[in-house]
């Protein structure tokens, strides 16, 4: 028997606002919203017949946002890596994220890395990698 990766859960103060931010950044959609949980998934989940055509183990994961009373205080132990498509501009994507409310953060990455470390509006770190196909 094997397990499948189902979702990533993000603790936050304002699940609706943070889920909306990530949905905008990723071009995803909200599929469930309640006081204690907001779920966003890739747009292709809404494609006709997606769930009958794509086996569960081959489906992508969603992001689930849940409320917690405390704010973020230390560096994430787990983070999301985002990658522009091979022909896209990493700097332009970083600027788009900054314009949307992200901020640059230093987690000790040094000046010679090929990725950019940012934080979402609640301080959760994530990286924007160099463009790639895979």
PDB file of N, CA and C in Angstrom, residues 51-88:
ATOM      1  N   UNK A  51     -11.456  14.494 -13.378  1.00  0.00           N
ATOM      2  CA  UNK A  51     -11.338  13.504 -12.305  1.00  0.00           C
ATOM      3  C   UNK A  51     -11.631  12.071 -12.772  1.00  0.00           C
ATOM      4  N   UNK A  52     -12.290  11.916 -13.900  1.00  0.00           N
ATOM      5  CA  UNK A  52     -12.468  10.572 -14.443  1.00  0.00           C
ATOM      6  C   UNK A  52     -11.325  10.209 -15.389  1.00  0.00           C
ATOM      7  N   UNK A  53     -10.710  11.204 -15.993  1.00  0.00           N
ATOM      8  CA  UNK A  53      -9.634  10.997 -16.959  1.00  0.00           C
ATOM      9  C   UNK A  53      -8.263  10.815 -16.297  1.00  0.00           C
ATOM     10  N   UNK A  54      -8.025  11.506 -15.193  1.00  0.00           N
ATOM     11  CA  UNK A  54      -6.705  11.509 -14.553  1.00  0.00           C
ATOM     12  C   UNK A  54      -6.771  10.679 -13.264  1.00  0.00           C
ATOM     13  N   UNK A  55      -5.966   9.625 -13.180  1.00  0.00           N
ATOM     14  CA  UNK A  55      -5.959   8.801 -11.970  1.00  0.00           C
ATOM     15  C   UNK A  55      -5.528   9.619 -10.740  1.00  0.00           C
ATOM     16  N   UNK A  56      -6.022   9.277  -9.557  1.00  0.00           N
ATOM     17  CA  UNK A  56      -5.688  10.045  -8.347  1.00  0.00           C
ATOM     18  C   UNK A  56      -4.187  10.261  -8.133  1.00  0.00           C
ATOM     19  N   UNK A  57      -3.366   9.271  -8.374  1.00  0.00           N
ATOM     20  CA  UNK A  57      -1.922   9.418  -8.137  1.00  0.00           C
ATOM     21  C   UNK A  57      -1.244  10.384  -9.102  1.00  0.00           C
ATOM     22  N   UNK A  58      -1.920  10.741 -10.191  1.00  0.00           N
ATOM     23  CA  UNK A  58      -1.330  11.633 -11.189  1.00  0.00           C
ATOM     24  C   UNK A  58      -1.879  13.050 -11.105  1.00  0.00           C
ATOM     25  N   UNK A  59      -2.802  13.274 -10.211  1.00  0.00           N
ATOM     26  CA  UNK A  59      -3.371  14.616 -10.052  1.00  0.00           C
ATOM     27  C   UNK A  59      -2.420  15.495  -9.261  1.00  0.00           C
ATOM     28  N   UNK A  60      -2.479  16.781  -9.528  1.00  0.00           N
ATOM     29  CA  UNK A  60      -1.681  17.722  -8.766  1.00  0.00           C
ATOM     30  C   UNK A  60      -2.243  17.921  -7.374  1.00  0.00           C
ATOM     31  N   UNK A  61      -1.548  18.680  -6.595  1.00  0.00           N
ATOM     32  CA  UNK A  61      -1.969  18.948  -5.227  1.00  0.00           C
ATOM     33  C   UNK A  61      -2.607  20.335  -5.133  1.00  0.00           C
ATOM     34  N   UNK A  62      -3.420  20.501  -4.127  1.00  0.00           N
ATOM     35  CA  UNK A  62      -3.994  21.798  -3.846  1.00  0.00           C
ATOM     36  C   UNK A  62      -3.289  22.438  -2.662  1.00  0.00           C
ATOM     37  N   UNK A  63      -3.655  23.655  -2.372  1.00  0.00           N
ATOM     38  CA  UNK A  63      -3.186  24.346  -1.173  1.00  0.00           C
ATOM     39  C   UNK A  63      -4.399  24.598  -0.280  1.00  0.00           C
ATOM     40  N   UNK A  64      -4.244  24.292   0.996  1.00  0.00           N
ATOM     41  CA  UNK A  64      -5.301  24.465   1.979  1.00  0.00           C
ATOM     42  C   UNK A  64      -4.822  25.492   3.000  1.00  0.00           C
ATOM     43  N   UNK A  65      -5.635  26.481   3.262  1.00  0.00           N
ATOM     44  CA  UNK A  65      -5.282  27.544   4.203  1.00  0.00           C
ATOM     45  C   UNK A  65      -6.190  27.428   5.413  1.00  0.00           C
ATOM     46  N   UNK A  66      -5.580  27.330   6.602  1.00  0.00           N
ATOM     47  CA  UNK A  66      -6.333  27.172   7.840  1.00  0.00           C
ATOM     48  C   UNK A  66      -5.905  28.240   8.836  1.00  0.00           C
ATOM     49  N   UNK A  67      -6.838  28.691   9.673  1.00  0.00           N
ATOM     50  CA  UNK A  67      -6.502  29.743  10.632  1.00  0.00           C
ATOM     51  C   UNK A  67      -5.751  29.216  11.851  1.00  0.00           C
ATOM     52  N   UNK A  68      -4.810  30.008  12.293  1.00  0.00           N
ATOM     53  CA  UNK A  68      -4.122  29.769  13.557  1.00  0.00           C
ATOM     54  C   UNK A  68      -4.060  31.106  14.292  1.00  0.00           C
ATOM     55  N   UNK A  69      -4.046  31.081  15.615  1.00  0.00           N
ATOM     56  CA  UNK A  69      -4.078  32.348  16.362  1.00  0.00           C
ATOM     57  C   UNK A  69      -2.753  33.099  16.361  1.00  0.00           C
ATOM     58  N   UNK A  70      -1.658  32.376  16.224  1.00  0.00           N
ATOM     59  CA  UNK A  70      -0.353  33.034  16.312  1.00  0.00           C
ATOM     60  C   UNK A  70       0.159  33.428  14.928  1.00  0.00           C
ATOM     61  N   UNK A  71       0.974  34.469  14.895  1.00  0.00           N
ATOM     62  CA  UNK A  71       1.628  34.873  13.657  1.00  0.00           C
ATOM     63  C   UNK A  71       2.890  34.054  13.428  1.00  0.00           C
ATOM     64  N   UNK A  72       3.440  34.150  12.252  1.00  0.00           N
ATOM     65  CA  UNK A  72       4.671  33.441  11.912  1.00  0.00           C
ATOM     66  C   UNK A  72       5.841  34.102  12.634  1.00  0.00           C
ATOM     67  N   UNK A  73       6.725  33.287  13.212  1.00  0.00           N
ATOM     68  CA  UNK A  73       7.831  33.868  13.973  1.00  0.00           C
ATOM     69  C   UNK A  73       9.212  33.413  13.514  1.00  0.00           C
ATOM     70  N   UNK A  74       9.330  32.257  12.873  1.00  0.00           N
ATOM     71  CA  UNK A  74      10.646  31.766  12.435  1.00  0.00           C
ATOM     72  C   UNK A  74      10.569  31.315  10.985  1.00  0.00           C
ATOM     73  N   UNK A  75      11.735  31.061  10.406  1.00  0.00           N
ATOM     74  CA  UNK A  75      11.842  30.602   9.022  1.00  0.00           C
ATOM     75  C   UNK A  75      11.074  29.288   8.842  1.00  0.00           C
ATOM     76  N   UNK A  76      10.387  29.180   7.686  1.00  0.00           N
ATOM     77  CA  UNK A  76       9.671  27.944   7.360  1.00  0.00           C
ATOM     78  C   UNK A  76      10.641  26.770   7.281  1.00  0.00           C
ATOM     79  N   UNK A  77      10.215  25.608   7.708  1.00  0.00           N
ATOM     80  CA  UNK A  77      10.980  24.378   7.534  1.00  0.00           C
ATOM     81  C   UNK A  77      10.648  23.736   6.192  1.00  0.00           C
ATOM     82  N   UNK A  78       9.545  24.117   5.616  1.00  0.00           N
ATOM     83  CA  UNK A  78       9.094  23.618   4.326  1.00  0.00           C
ATOM     84  C   UNK A  78       8.640  24.836   3.538  1.00  0.00           C
ATOM     85  N   UNK A  79       8.989  24.902   2.255  1.00  0.00           N
ATOM     86  CA  UNK A  79       8.543  26.039   1.459  1.00  0.00           C
ATOM     87  C   UNK A  79       8.198  25.596   0.048  1.00  0.00           C
ATOM     88  N   UNK A  80       7.535  26.471  -0.668  1.00  0.00           N
ATOM     89  CA  UNK A  80       7.120  26.217  -2.045  1.00  0.00           C
ATOM     90  C   UNK A  80       8.155  26.821  -2.983  1.00  0.00           C
ATOM     91  N   UNK A  81       8.517  26.076  -4.024  1.00  0.00           N
ATOM     92  CA  UNK A  81       9.363  26.591  -5.107  1.00  0.00           C
ATOM     93  C   UNK A  81       8.477  26.829  -6.317  1.00  0.00           C
ATOM     94  N   UNK A  82       8.550  28.019  -6.871  1.00  0.00           N
ATOM     95  CA  UNK A  82       7.842  28.357  -8.096  1.00  0.00           C
ATOM     96  C   UNK A  82       8.877  28.492  -9.207  1.00  0.00           C
ATOM     97  N   UNK A  83       8.508  28.104 -10.415  1.00  0.00           N
ATOM     98  CA  UNK A  83       9.444  28.211 -11.542  1.00  0.00           C
ATOM     99  C   UNK A  83       8.735  28.812 -12.746  1.00  0.00           C
ATOM    100  N   UNK A  84       9.321  29.860 -13.326  1.00  0.00           N
ATOM    101  CA  UNK A  84       8.777  30.370 -14.585  1.00  0.00           C
ATOM    102  C   UNK A  84       8.977  29.332 -15.686  1.00  0.00           C
ATOM    103  N   UNK A  85       8.147  29.403 -16.723  1.00  0.00           N
ATOM    104  CA  UNK A  85       8.348  28.546 -17.892  1.00  0.00           C
ATOM    105  C   UNK A  85       9.698  28.872 -18.521  1.00  0.00           C
ATOM    106  N   UNK A  86      10.197  27.970 -19.344  1.00  0.00           N
ATOM    107  CA  UNK A  86      11.546  28.099 -19.923  1.00  0.00           C
ATOM    108  C   UNK A  86      11.747  29.426 -20.651  1.00  0.00           C
ATOM    109  N   UNK A  87      10.711  29.932 -21.318  1.00  0.00           N
ATOM    110  CA  UNK A  87      10.854  31.168 -22.096  1.00  0.00           C
ATOM    111  C   UNK A  87      10.445  32.421 -21.324  1.00  0.00           C
ATOM    112  N   UNK A  88      10.078  32.269 -20.053  1.00  0.00           N
ATOM    113  CA  UNK A  88       9.648  33.416 -19.257  1.00  0.00           C
ATOM    114  C   UNK A  88      10.826  34.080 -18.560  1.00  0.00           C
TER     115      UNK A  88
END
